[in-house]
Tab-separated table of C-alpha atoms in Angstrom:
chain	number	residue	atom	x	y	z
Y	23	UNK	CA	96.170	77.293	108.032
Y	24	UNK	CA	97.172	79.642	105.257
Y	25	UNK	CA	96.068	77.185	102.605
Y	26	UNK	CA	92.365	76.961	101.696
Y	27	UNK	CA	89.484	79.205	102.655
Y	28	UNK	CA	90.075	80.125	106.296
Y	29	UNK	CA	88.626	83.006	108.333
Y	30	UNK	CA	90.292	84.108	111.546
Y	31	UNK	CA	88.432	85.706	114.397
Y	32	UNK	CA	89.322	88.685	116.521
Y	33	UNK	CA	87.472	90.698	119.175
Y	34	UNK	CA	86.462	94.331	119.449
Y	35	UNK	CA	86.890	96.237	122.683
Y	36	UNK	CA	83.815	98.466	122.914
Y	37	UNK	CA	84.721	100.593	125.923
Y	38	UNK	CA	87.547	103.083	125.960
Y	39	UNK	CA	90.515	101.763	127.951
Y	40	UNK	CA	93.336	103.958	126.568
Y	41	UNK	CA	95.184	100.885	125.212
Y	42	UNK	CA	94.483	101.571	121.559
Y	43	UNK	CA	97.293	100.989	119.094
Y	44	UNK	CA	97.244	102.212	115.509
Y	45	UNK	CA	98.955	99.011	114.373
Y	46	UNK	CA	96.194	96.744	115.670
Y	47	UNK	CA	93.791	97.034	112.759
Y	48	UNK	CA	91.811	94.120	111.219
Y	49	UNK	CA	92.203	93.434	107.484
Y	50	UNK	CA	89.149	91.687	106.051
Y	51	UNK	CA	89.470	90.881	102.370
Y	52	UNK	CA	85.926	91.854	101.345
Y	53	UNK	CA	85.148	94.876	99.222
Y	54	UNK	CA	82.463	96.987	100.904
Y	55	UNK	CA	80.111	99.224	98.959
Y	56	UNK	CA	77.277	101.455	100.212
Y	57	UNK	CA	73.879	101.907	98.594
Y	58	UNK	CA	73.137	104.741	98.040
Y	59	UNK	CA	76.765	105.507	97.253
Y	60	UNK	CA	76.361	109.117	98.353
Y	61	UNK	CA	76.282	108.045	102.014
Y	62	UNK	CA	79.753	108.279	103.618
Y	63	UNK	CA	80.996	105.463	105.856
Y	64	UNK	CA	81.084	107.710	108.916
Y	65	UNK	CA	77.305	108.179	108.747
Y	66	UNK	CA	76.558	104.458	109.115
Y	67	UNK	CA	74.560	103.846	112.301
Y	68	UNK	CA	76.609	100.763	113.243
Y	69	UNK	CA	77.749	99.799	116.740
Y	70	UNK	CA	81.046	101.565	117.427
Y	71	UNK	CA	84.133	99.832	118.801
Y	72	UNK	CA	87.094	101.498	120.487
Y	73	UNK	CA	89.903	99.112	119.471
Y	74	UNK	CA	90.507	95.636	118.044
Y	75	UNK	CA	92.177	92.693	119.780
Y	76	UNK	CA	93.771	91.239	116.663
Y	77	UNK	CA	95.656	87.950	116.270
Y	78	UNK	CA	99.422	87.713	116.621
Y	79	UNK	CA	101.318	87.801	113.355
Y	80	UNK	CA	102.408	84.165	113.662
Y	81	UNK	CA	98.867	82.900	113.041
Y	82	UNK	CA	97.419	85.844	111.167
Y	83	UNK	CA	97.813	84.278	107.737
Y	84	UNK	CA	94.191	83.481	106.855
Y	85	UNK	CA	92.333	84.576	103.743
Y	86	UNK	CA	90.196	87.032	105.715
Y	87	UNK	CA	89.055	87.776	109.269
Y	88	UNK	CA	85.972	88.889	111.151
Y	89	UNK	CA	85.067	89.959	114.686
Y	90	UNK	CA	83.731	87.439	117.218
Y	91	UNK	CA	81.604	89.778	119.342
Y	92	UNK	CA	78.189	88.453	120.375
Y	93	UNK	CA	76.129	91.003	122.320
Y	94	UNK	CA	73.284	90.425	124.765
Y	95	UNK	CA	70.164	92.500	125.429
Y	96	UNK	CA	69.117	93.987	128.771
Y	97	UNK	CA	67.924	90.574	129.995
Y	98	UNK	CA	71.346	89.010	129.264
Y	99	UNK	CA	69.978	86.989	126.316
Y	100	UNK	CA	71.372	86.841	122.786
Y	101	UNK	CA	68.600	87.762	120.393
Y	102	UNK	CA	70.531	89.918	117.935
Y	103	UNK	CA	74.081	89.530	116.646
Y	104	UNK	CA	75.934	92.309	114.777
Y	105	UNK	CA	76.964	91.454	111.228
Y	106	UNK	CA	78.916	94.715	110.947
Y	107	UNK	CA	80.540	97.056	113.456
Y	108	UNK	CA	82.658	100.098	112.863
Y	109	UNK	CA	85.928	101.370	114.295
Y	110	UNK	CA	87.263	104.803	113.413
Y	111	UNK	CA	84.296	105.219	111.015
Y	112	UNK	CA	85.326	102.126	109.042
Y	113	UNK	CA	82.867	99.182	108.836
Y	114	UNK	CA	84.111	95.648	109.596
Y	115	UNK	CA	82.240	92.362	109.008
Y	116	UNK	CA	81.688	89.681	111.621
Y	117	UNK	CA	83.299	86.256	111.616
Y	118	UNK	CA	79.997	84.536	110.767
Y	119	UNK	CA	79.315	86.925	107.875
Y	120	UNK	CA	82.807	86.527	106.433
Y	121	UNK	CA	82.598	82.738	106.634
Y	122	UNK	CA	79.299	82.824	104.772
Y	123	UNK	CA	80.637	85.326	102.190
Y	124	UNK	CA	83.698	83.196	101.580
Y	125	UNK	CA	81.465	80.162	101.118
Y	126	UNK	CA	79.358	82.131	98.621
Y	127	UNK	CA	82.522	82.945	96.662
Y	128	UNK	CA	81.654	86.634	96.312
Y	129	UNK	CA	84.290	89.250	97.168
Y	130	UNK	CA	81.854	92.188	97.504
Y	131	UNK	CA	79.484	93.166	100.305
Y	132	UNK	CA	76.799	95.808	99.803
Y	133	UNK	CA	75.459	97.728	102.810
Y	134	UNK	CA	71.996	99.154	102.165
Y	135	UNK	CA	70.980	102.284	104.072
Y	136	UNK	CA	67.744	104.228	104.433
Y	137	UNK	CA	68.049	107.879	103.522
Y	138	UNK	CA	64.317	108.640	103.497
Y	139	UNK	CA	64.493	109.890	107.087
Y	140	UNK	CA	66.741	112.968	107.380
Y	141	UNK	CA	68.930	112.118	110.363
Y	142	UNK	CA	72.579	112.624	111.201
Y	143	UNK	CA	73.208	108.885	110.976
Y	144	UNK	CA	72.098	106.661	108.111
Y	145	UNK	CA	70.212	103.615	109.457
Y	146	UNK	CA	71.162	100.269	107.929
Y	147	UNK	CA	68.295	98.241	106.467
Y	148	UNK	CA	70.250	95.200	105.306
Y	149	UNK	CA	73.276	93.594	103.662
Y	150	UNK	CA	73.557	91.783	100.391
Y	151	UNK	CA	75.982	89.485	98.600
Y	152	UNK	CA	75.131	89.011	94.955
Y	153	UNK	CA	71.340	88.585	94.779
Y	154	UNK	CA	70.949	87.514	98.406
Y	155	UNK	CA	69.628	90.229	100.724
Y	156	UNK	CA	69.842	89.889	104.515
Y	157	UNK	CA	67.592	92.287	106.491
Y	158	UNK	CA	69.125	93.799	109.610
Y	159	UNK	CA	68.250	96.259	112.328
Y	160	UNK	CA	69.202	99.916	111.978
Y	161	UNK	CA	72.550	99.253	113.636
Y	162	UNK	CA	73.458	96.287	111.413
Y	163	UNK	CA	72.367	93.420	113.670
Y	164	UNK	CA	70.636	90.243	112.524
Y	165	UNK	CA	67.627	89.038	114.529
Y	166	UNK	CA	68.743	85.468	115.162
Y	167	UNK	CA	66.434	82.575	114.384
Y	168	UNK	CA	67.786	80.218	117.040
Y	169	UNK	CA	67.666	76.559	116.062
Y	170	UNK	CA	67.483	74.950	119.479
Y	171	UNK	CA	69.363	74.174	122.705
Y	172	UNK	CA	73.024	73.252	123.239
Y	173	UNK	CA	74.580	70.845	120.717
Y	174	UNK	CA	71.958	71.540	118.061
Y	175	UNK	CA	74.904	71.580	115.658
Y	176	UNK	CA	77.319	68.658	115.438
Y	177	UNK	CA	80.514	69.131	117.414
Y	178	UNK	CA	83.852	67.326	117.212
Y	179	UNK	CA	86.412	67.248	120.004
Y	180	UNK	CA	89.822	68.736	119.254
Y	181	UNK	CA	91.626	65.489	120.046
Y	182	UNK	CA	89.638	63.701	117.349
Y	183	UNK	CA	90.820	66.239	114.788
Y	184	UNK	CA	94.411	65.960	115.989
Y	185	UNK	CA	94.131	62.155	115.786
Y	186	UNK	CA	92.834	62.515	112.213
Y	187	UNK	CA	89.634	60.652	113.121
Y	188	UNK	CA	87.187	63.335	112.036
Y	189	UNK	CA	88.547	64.660	108.737
Y	190	UNK	CA	86.105	62.729	106.544
Y	191	UNK	CA	83.082	64.136	108.386
Y	192	UNK	CA	84.313	67.707	107.985
Y	193	UNK	CA	84.674	67.613	104.215
Y	194	UNK	CA	82.655	70.294	102.364
Y	195	UNK	CA	81.335	71.731	105.651
Y	196	UNK	CA	81.428	75.099	107.337
Y	197	UNK	CA	83.738	74.369	110.274
Y	198	UNK	CA	84.147	76.671	113.263
Y	199	UNK	CA	86.943	76.188	115.739
Y	200	UNK	CA	86.126	77.408	119.221
Y	201	UNK	CA	85.906	76.561	122.887
Y	202	UNK	CA	83.044	75.425	125.078
Y	203	UNK	CA	84.793	75.295	128.464
Y	204	UNK	CA	83.094	77.275	131.229
Y	205	UNK	CA	86.331	78.814	132.488
Y	206	UNK	CA	86.937	80.620	129.204
Y	207	UNK	CA	83.885	82.846	129.745
Y	208	UNK	CA	82.476	82.364	126.257
Y	209	UNK	CA	79.048	81.174	127.321
Y	210	UNK	CA	75.874	83.095	126.531
Y	211	UNK	CA	72.146	82.742	127.186
Y	212	UNK	CA	69.651	82.291	124.349
Y	213	UNK	CA	65.859	81.769	124.338
Y	214	UNK	CA	66.584	78.008	124.170
Y	215	UNK	CA	69.478	77.665	126.613
Y	216	UNK	CA	70.827	79.398	129.676
Y	217	UNK	CA	74.445	78.627	128.783
Y	218	UNK	CA	75.582	78.069	125.193
Y	219	UNK	CA	79.029	78.640	123.701
Y	220	UNK	CA	79.694	81.638	121.488
Y	221	UNK	CA	80.965	79.397	118.693
Y	222	UNK	CA	77.555	77.684	118.504
Y	223	UNK	CA	75.816	81.065	118.344
Y	224	UNK	CA	78.045	82.010	115.407
Y	225	UNK	CA	77.150	78.683	113.805
Y	226	UNK	CA	73.483	79.590	114.201
Y	227	UNK	CA	74.071	82.960	112.497
Y	228	UNK	CA	75.856	81.245	109.593
Y	229	UNK	CA	72.944	78.829	109.238
Y	230	UNK	CA	70.514	81.782	109.239
Y	231	UNK	CA	72.555	83.396	106.457
Y	232	UNK	CA	72.683	80.190	104.430
Y	233	UNK	CA	68.935	79.549	104.778
Y	234	UNK	CA	68.136	83.285	104.611
Y	235	UNK	CA	65.483	82.785	107.312
Y	236	UNK	CA	66.535	85.176	110.046
Y	237	UNK	CA	63.771	87.070	111.761
Y	238	UNK	CA	62.648	90.457	110.537
Y	239	UNK	CA	61.564	93.302	112.759
Y	240	UNK	CA	60.069	96.609	111.689
Y	241	UNK	CA	59.202	98.918	114.555
Y	242	UNK	CA	56.774	100.943	112.410
Y	243	UNK	CA	54.899	97.819	111.323
Y	244	UNK	CA	54.661	96.728	114.937
Y	245	UNK	CA	53.381	100.133	116.071
Y	246	UNK	CA	50.770	100.268	113.298
Y	247	UNK	CA	49.650	96.692	113.981
Y	248	UNK	CA	49.461	97.271	117.731
Y	249	UNK	CA	47.395	100.441	117.374
Y	250	UNK	CA	45.068	98.774	114.877
Y	251	UNK	CA	44.602	95.777	117.177
Y	252	UNK	CA	44.039	97.941	120.242
Y	253	UNK	CA	41.578	100.325	118.579
Y	254	UNK	CA	39.570	97.980	116.357
Y	255	UNK	CA	39.968	94.805	118.389
Y	256	UNK	CA	39.421	96.612	121.678
Y	257	UNK	CA	36.223	98.235	120.371
Y	258	UNK	CA	34.921	94.929	119.001
Y	259	UNK	CA	35.774	93.098	122.236
Y	260	UNK	CA	34.043	95.791	124.315
Y	261	UNK	CA	30.880	95.565	122.188
Y	262	UNK	CA	30.841	91.768	122.461
Y	263	UNK	CA	31.316	91.853	126.229
Y	264	UNK	CA	28.711	94.596	126.723
Y	265	UNK	CA	25.869	93.382	124.545
Y	266	UNK	CA	26.268	89.618	124.145
Y	267	UNK	CA	25.118	86.969	126.579
Y	268	UNK	CA	27.637	85.757	129.198
Y	269	UNK	CA	28.315	82.587	127.198
Y	270	UNK	CA	28.833	84.446	123.929
Y	271	UNK	CA	30.932	87.078	125.722
Y	272	UNK	CA	33.229	84.404	127.121
Y	273	UNK	CA	33.507	82.669	123.751
Y	274	UNK	CA	34.129	86.008	122.035
Y	275	UNK	CA	36.919	86.944	124.456
Y	276	UNK	CA	38.459	83.479	124.053
Y	277	UNK	CA	38.306	83.867	120.251
Y	278	UNK	CA	40.086	87.238	120.496
Y	279	UNK	CA	42.971	85.798	122.502
Y	280	UNK	CA	43.211	82.754	120.226
Y	281	UNK	CA	43.319	85.088	117.207
Y	282	UNK	CA	46.177	87.086	118.758
Y	283	UNK	CA	48.281	84.007	119.459
Y	284	UNK	CA	47.425	82.468	116.086
Y	285	UNK	CA	48.507	85.652	114.316
Y	286	UNK	CA	51.709	85.762	116.333
Y	287	UNK	CA	52.373	82.104	115.487
Y	288	UNK	CA	51.819	82.810	111.801
Y	289	UNK	CA	54.161	85.794	111.682
Y	290	UNK	CA	56.827	84.346	113.982
Y	291	UNK	CA	57.050	80.711	112.877
Y	292	UNK	CA	55.817	80.835	109.280
Y	293	UNK	CA	56.921	84.273	108.052
Y	294	UNK	CA	59.932	84.856	110.352
Y	295	UNK	CA	58.585	88.275	111.311
Y	296	UNK	CA	58.841	89.309	114.935
Y	297	UNK	CA	55.804	91.253	116.115
Y	298	UNK	CA	55.271	92.057	119.773
Y	299	UNK	CA	51.831	91.152	121.139
Y	300	UNK	CA	52.362	92.011	124.801
Y	301	UNK	CA	50.825	95.478	124.520
Y	302	UNK	CA	47.577	94.484	122.713
Y	303	UNK	CA	47.328	91.351	124.857
Y	304	UNK	CA	47.631	93.448	128.031
Y	305	UNK	CA	45.066	95.972	126.717
Y	306	UNK	CA	42.617	93.173	125.854
Y	307	UNK	CA	43.068	91.668	129.309
Y	308	UNK	CA	42.347	95.057	130.924
Y	309	UNK	CA	39.263	95.533	128.708
Y	310	UNK	CA	38.064	92.023	129.514
Y	311	UNK	CA	38.385	92.447	133.276
Y	312	UNK	CA	37.061	96.037	133.405
Y	313	UNK	CA	34.009	95.326	131.227
Y	314	UNK	CA	33.368	92.037	133.051
Y	315	UNK	CA	33.440	93.833	136.403
Y	316	UNK	CA	31.109	96.556	135.083
Y	317	UNK	CA	28.763	93.886	133.711
Y	318	UNK	CA	28.835	92.144	137.071
Y	319	UNK	CA	28.004	95.396	138.888
Y	320	UNK	CA	25.239	96.211	136.391
Y	321	UNK	CA	23.817	92.697	136.649
Y	322	UNK	CA	23.931	92.919	140.439
Y	323	UNK	CA	22.084	96.243	140.401
Y	324	UNK	CA	19.445	94.829	138.062
Y	325	UNK	CA	18.905	91.808	140.279
Y	326	UNK	CA	18.762	93.948	143.415
Y	327	UNK	CA	16.257	96.256	141.747
Y	328	UNK	CA	14.060	93.353	140.663
Y	329	UNK	CA	14.237	91.775	144.100
Y	330	UNK	CA	13.410	95.022	145.885
Y	331	UNK	CA	10.655	95.945	143.427
Y	332	UNK	CA	8.778	92.640	143.421
Y	333	UNK	CA	9.587	90.758	146.622
Y	334	UNK	CA	6.605	92.413	148.386
Y	335	UNK	CA	4.196	91.864	145.507
Y	336	UNK	CA	4.862	88.458	143.969
Y	337	UNK	CA	5.791	85.013	145.193
Y	338	UNK	CA	9.494	84.251	145.899
Y	339	UNK	CA	9.459	81.654	143.100
Y	340	UNK	CA	8.412	84.337	140.597
Y	341	UNK	CA	11.148	86.693	141.832
Y	342	UNK	CA	13.690	83.865	141.522
Y	343	UNK	CA	12.540	83.220	137.954
Y	344	UNK	CA	12.897	86.903	137.080
Y	345	UNK	CA	16.420	86.964	138.504
Y	346	UNK	CA	17.353	84.029	136.289
Y	347	UNK	CA	15.660	85.495	133.209
Y	348	UNK	CA	15.483	89.308	133.518
Y	349	UNK	CA	14.470	89.498	129.845
Y	350	UNK	CA	10.969	88.422	130.861
Y	351	UNK	CA	10.571	91.699	132.705
Y	352	UNK	CA	9.517	94.784	130.808
Y	353	UNK	CA	10.162	97.943	132.812
Y	354	UNK	CA	9.138	100.310	130.031
Y	355	UNK	CA	5.551	99.208	129.385
Y	356	UNK	CA	4.052	96.695	126.955
Y	357	UNK	CA	0.714	95.337	125.731
Y	358	UNK	CA	0.001	91.936	127.184
Y	359	UNK	CA	-2.961	89.679	127.876
Y	360	UNK	CA	-3.366	89.333	131.660
Y	361	UNK	CA	-5.996	88.386	134.197
Y	362	UNK	CA	-6.937	91.082	136.717
Y	363	UNK	CA	-8.624	90.508	140.087
Y	364	UNK	CA	-10.308	93.049	142.371
Y	365	UNK	CA	-11.649	92.221	145.804
Y	366	UNK	CA	-12.970	94.266	148.747
Y	367	UNK	CA	-14.954	93.866	151.965
Y	368	UNK	CA	-18.698	94.409	151.680
Y	369	UNK	CA	-20.023	97.188	153.928
Y	370	UNK	CA	-16.553	98.022	155.199
Y	371	UNK	CA	-17.245	101.729	155.803
Y	372	UNK	CA	-19.982	101.053	158.325
Y	373	UNK	CA	-17.919	98.290	159.946
Y	374	UNK	CA	-14.860	100.547	160.322
Y	375	UNK	CA	-16.906	103.282	162.041
Y	376	UNK	CA	-17.776	100.861	164.845
Y	377	UNK	CA	-14.171	99.757	165.510
Y	378	UNK	CA	-11.464	101.218	167.677
Y	379	UNK	CA	-8.507	102.491	165.602
Y	380	UNK	CA	-6.103	99.922	167.085
Y	381	UNK	CA	-8.531	97.066	166.559
Y	382	UNK	CA	-9.207	98.296	163.011
Y	383	UNK	CA	-5.477	98.508	162.261
Y	384	UNK	CA	-4.847	94.995	163.607
Y	385	UNK	CA	-7.787	93.580	161.650
Y	386	UNK	CA	-6.805	95.199	158.358
Y	387	UNK	CA	-3.163	94.131	158.659
Y	388	UNK	CA	-4.175	90.555	159.355
Y	389	UNK	CA	-6.782	90.465	156.573
Y	390	UNK	CA	-4.573	92.040	153.884
Y	391	UNK	CA	-1.564	89.903	154.863
Y	392	UNK	CA	-3.481	86.619	154.611
Y	393	UNK	CA	-5.207	87.472	151.365
Y	394	UNK	CA	-1.954	88.765	149.801
Y	395	UNK	CA	-0.160	85.538	150.665
Y	396	UNK	CA	-2.863	83.496	148.952
Y	397	UNK	CA	-2.427	85.637	145.831
Y	398	UNK	CA	1.359	85.390	145.823
Y	399	UNK	CA	1.341	81.653	146.601
Y	400	UNK	CA	-0.590	81.230	143.335
Y	401	UNK	CA	1.900	83.229	141.245
Y	402	UNK	CA	-0.165	86.416	141.369
Y	403	UNK	CA	1.186	89.953	141.618
Y	404	UNK	CA	-0.281	92.214	144.307
Y	405	UNK	CA	-0.639	95.531	142.528
Y	406	UNK	CA	-1.926	97.770	145.303
Y	407	UNK	CA	-4.160	98.119	148.366
Y	408	UNK	CA	-7.029	100.617	148.036
Y	409	UNK	CA	-8.360	100.893	151.555
Y	410	UNK	CA	-9.883	97.468	152.166
Y	411	UNK	CA	-9.656	96.527	148.475
Y	412	UNK	CA	-6.901	94.478	146.840
Y	413	UNK	CA	-5.911	94.721	143.196
Y	414	UNK	CA	-3.870	91.846	141.735
Y	415	UNK	CA	-3.041	90.386	138.338
Y	416	UNK	CA	-1.569	87.250	136.764
Y	417	UNK	CA	0.714	86.791	133.730
Y	418	UNK	CA	3.244	89.518	134.597
Y	419	UNK	CA	6.015	90.211	135.321
Y	420	UNK	CA	6.713	86.515	134.756
Y	421	UNK	CA	4.970	84.696	131.922
Y	422	UNK	CA	2.119	82.402	132.971
Y	423	UNK	CA	0.087	80.610	130.291
Y	424	UNK	CA	-2.559	79.604	132.862
Y	425	UNK	CA	-3.035	83.073	134.341
Y	426	UNK	CA	-6.843	82.964	134.089
Y	427	UNK	CA	-7.079	79.569	135.784
Y	428	UNK	CA	-4.776	80.636	138.599
Y	429	UNK	CA	-6.809	83.804	139.203
Y	430	UNK	CA	-10.064	81.814	139.507
Y	431	UNK	CA	-8.374	79.263	141.798
Y	432	UNK	CA	-7.071	82.108	143.966
Y	433	UNK	CA	-10.559	83.619	144.230
Y	434	UNK	CA	-11.972	80.291	145.456
Y	435	UNK	CA	-9.161	79.935	148.007
Y	436	UNK	CA	-9.812	83.483	149.259
Y	437	UNK	CA	-13.519	82.668	149.721
Y	438	UNK	CA	-12.619	79.523	151.656
Y	439	UNK	CA	-10.054	81.309	153.847
Y	440	UNK	CA	-12.575	84.011	154.691
Y	441	UNK	CA	-14.263	81.483	157.016
Y	442	UNK	CA	-11.002	81.079	158.934
Y	443	UNK	CA	-10.603	84.845	159.209
Y	444	UNK	CA	-14.123	85.282	160.580
Y	445	UNK	CA	-13.525	82.527	163.127
Y	446	UNK	CA	-10.235	84.058	164.294
Y	447	UNK	CA	-11.728	87.532	164.812
Y	448	UNK	CA	-14.775	86.487	166.788
Y	449	UNK	CA	-12.741	86.965	169.975
Y	450	UNK	CA	-12.448	90.671	169.092
Y	451	UNK	CA	-16.214	90.980	168.703
Y	452	UNK	CA	-15.814	91.699	165.000
Y	453	UNK	CA	-18.828	90.526	163.036
Y	454	UNK	CA	-18.403	88.187	160.100
Y	455	UNK	CA	-17.378	89.915	156.895
Y	456	UNK	CA	-18.136	89.146	153.280
Y	457	UNK	CA	-16.017	89.963	150.234
Y	458	UNK	CA	-16.726	90.621	146.584
Y	459	UNK	CA	-14.381	89.442	143.831
Y	460	UNK	CA	-14.267	90.540	140.201
Y	461	UNK	CA	-12.061	88.813	137.596
Y	462	UNK	CA	-11.464	89.745	133.966
Y	463	UNK	CA	-8.980	88.559	131.300
Y	464	UNK	CA	-7.944	90.840	128.464
Y	465	UNK	CA	-5.307	92.967	126.783
Y	466	UNK	CA	-3.843	95.636	129.086
Y	467	UNK	CA	-0.800	97.899	129.381
Y	468	UNK	CA	1.693	96.644	131.969
Y	469	UNK	CA	4.950	98.237	133.137
Y	470	UNK	CA	6.296	101.123	135.163
Y	471	UNK	CA	3.888	104.058	135.270
Y	472	UNK	CA	4.122	107.253	137.279
Y	473	UNK	CA	6.339	110.309	137.588
Y	474	UNK	CA	10.116	110.485	137.243
Y	475	UNK	CA	10.426	110.518	141.028
Y	476	UNK	CA	7.826	107.936	141.940
Y	477	UNK	CA	6.353	105.119	139.891
Y	478	UNK	CA	4.792	101.685	140.294
Y	479	UNK	CA	4.751	98.490	138.319
Y	480	UNK	CA	1.042	98.242	137.480
Y	481	UNK	CA	-1.551	97.595	134.789
Y	482	UNK	CA	-3.916	99.994	133.033
Y	483	UNK	CA	-6.674	99.785	130.420
Y	484	UNK	CA	-10.361	99.156	129.872
Y	485	UNK	CA	-10.042	95.510	130.894
Y	486	UNK	CA	-8.724	96.635	134.304
Y	487	UNK	CA	-11.738	98.914	134.724
Y	488	UNK	CA	-14.049	96.037	133.732
Y	489	UNK	CA	-12.581	93.801	136.460
Y	490	UNK	CA	-13.187	96.578	138.981
Y	491	UNK	CA	-16.808	97.008	137.797
Y	492	UNK	CA	-17.388	93.227	137.974
Y	493	UNK	CA	-16.230	93.241	141.583
């Protein structure tokens, strides 16, 4: 074991157990230098160990040694592995790092620190051997680029080595000797496996060092990127959801989420940069659901308003069309060519003076109801009742290219139905009535007109007055 390039492993005890011995000190062979050189070793922000569990002297004859410790995060998963730890303010390299350094044939390790931020401890930004720089976290840990599940790396059983059956396959290789038995408690969880041996994790770290493709993580870059995504992306997503059509809103939201995952894929798999997307993704989801709910409420209010405003004046089919296409409805007022109809009962004043109030009320309700239904059944809008007169128009709020033809057809149907009305009211001793109808087509103003407290959807203009005069 003493011949050749061999690295022995030992373990650090992190918690104080009062079993520390001054004689149990590791002796790695590497020369360690700090950059900048003005930073003392005790200021390094490395993970601190209490004591070392070194090898017995009988086997401690290797060229160098490194610690075996593999730490897990709060979820119990190995995502970072320390390349350096310190004990009694002295930095010590890991087993994986020493194996790689020995393979590189360089006796010196440089620890790079960041002194731009005035703190008591000097954060580590990376390690280098020769011209190769390995980025690390502030406490000297490498963000492991895991290669896959268990047995991603070739393994050889110990009995094959003892039987001299595997020597040829091990030539010119980095070889790690370790255990994989469950009872030895050297099994860890990784993003690829729930139970993987520590020796395979160290092999992964060595491979990361050889390929120099470990992940990088910069908390300030992540914060800046997250805030930029949340502010700019959130504003853009809100504008798309608020002002675009439902189809475009859905496609826009889908494009935002695809862009987030595509960007994460690019950084994570192609650039080996770890950037968290949970926060912007969660914010975008909240924006999507909140704005969608507000749009739904606003759309519901618009539909309810349209239904309440026009269900008594236009045919149900027209109301249904407006609910499907609210853009056809102008609630602010516009110039539009329409056809206006006025009708009233001839000699109604003298007729009303001869009727009882109850009989008059029953007659008027029946007459106005029947005539209004004829108008609405022909896509007309009942504007208002003026005593015994009815004002109606065609071509609004829904578009109708044949508004003039429908108005004339409605007038003929009203004249025909007047015979039925006269027949029905003979039993009440009401004499036959006659009606006058005036129709005119022209450019008018249509929309909501009135006060802030009370307004109607109606038409105004000279062409409305002409229809009234014709009647």
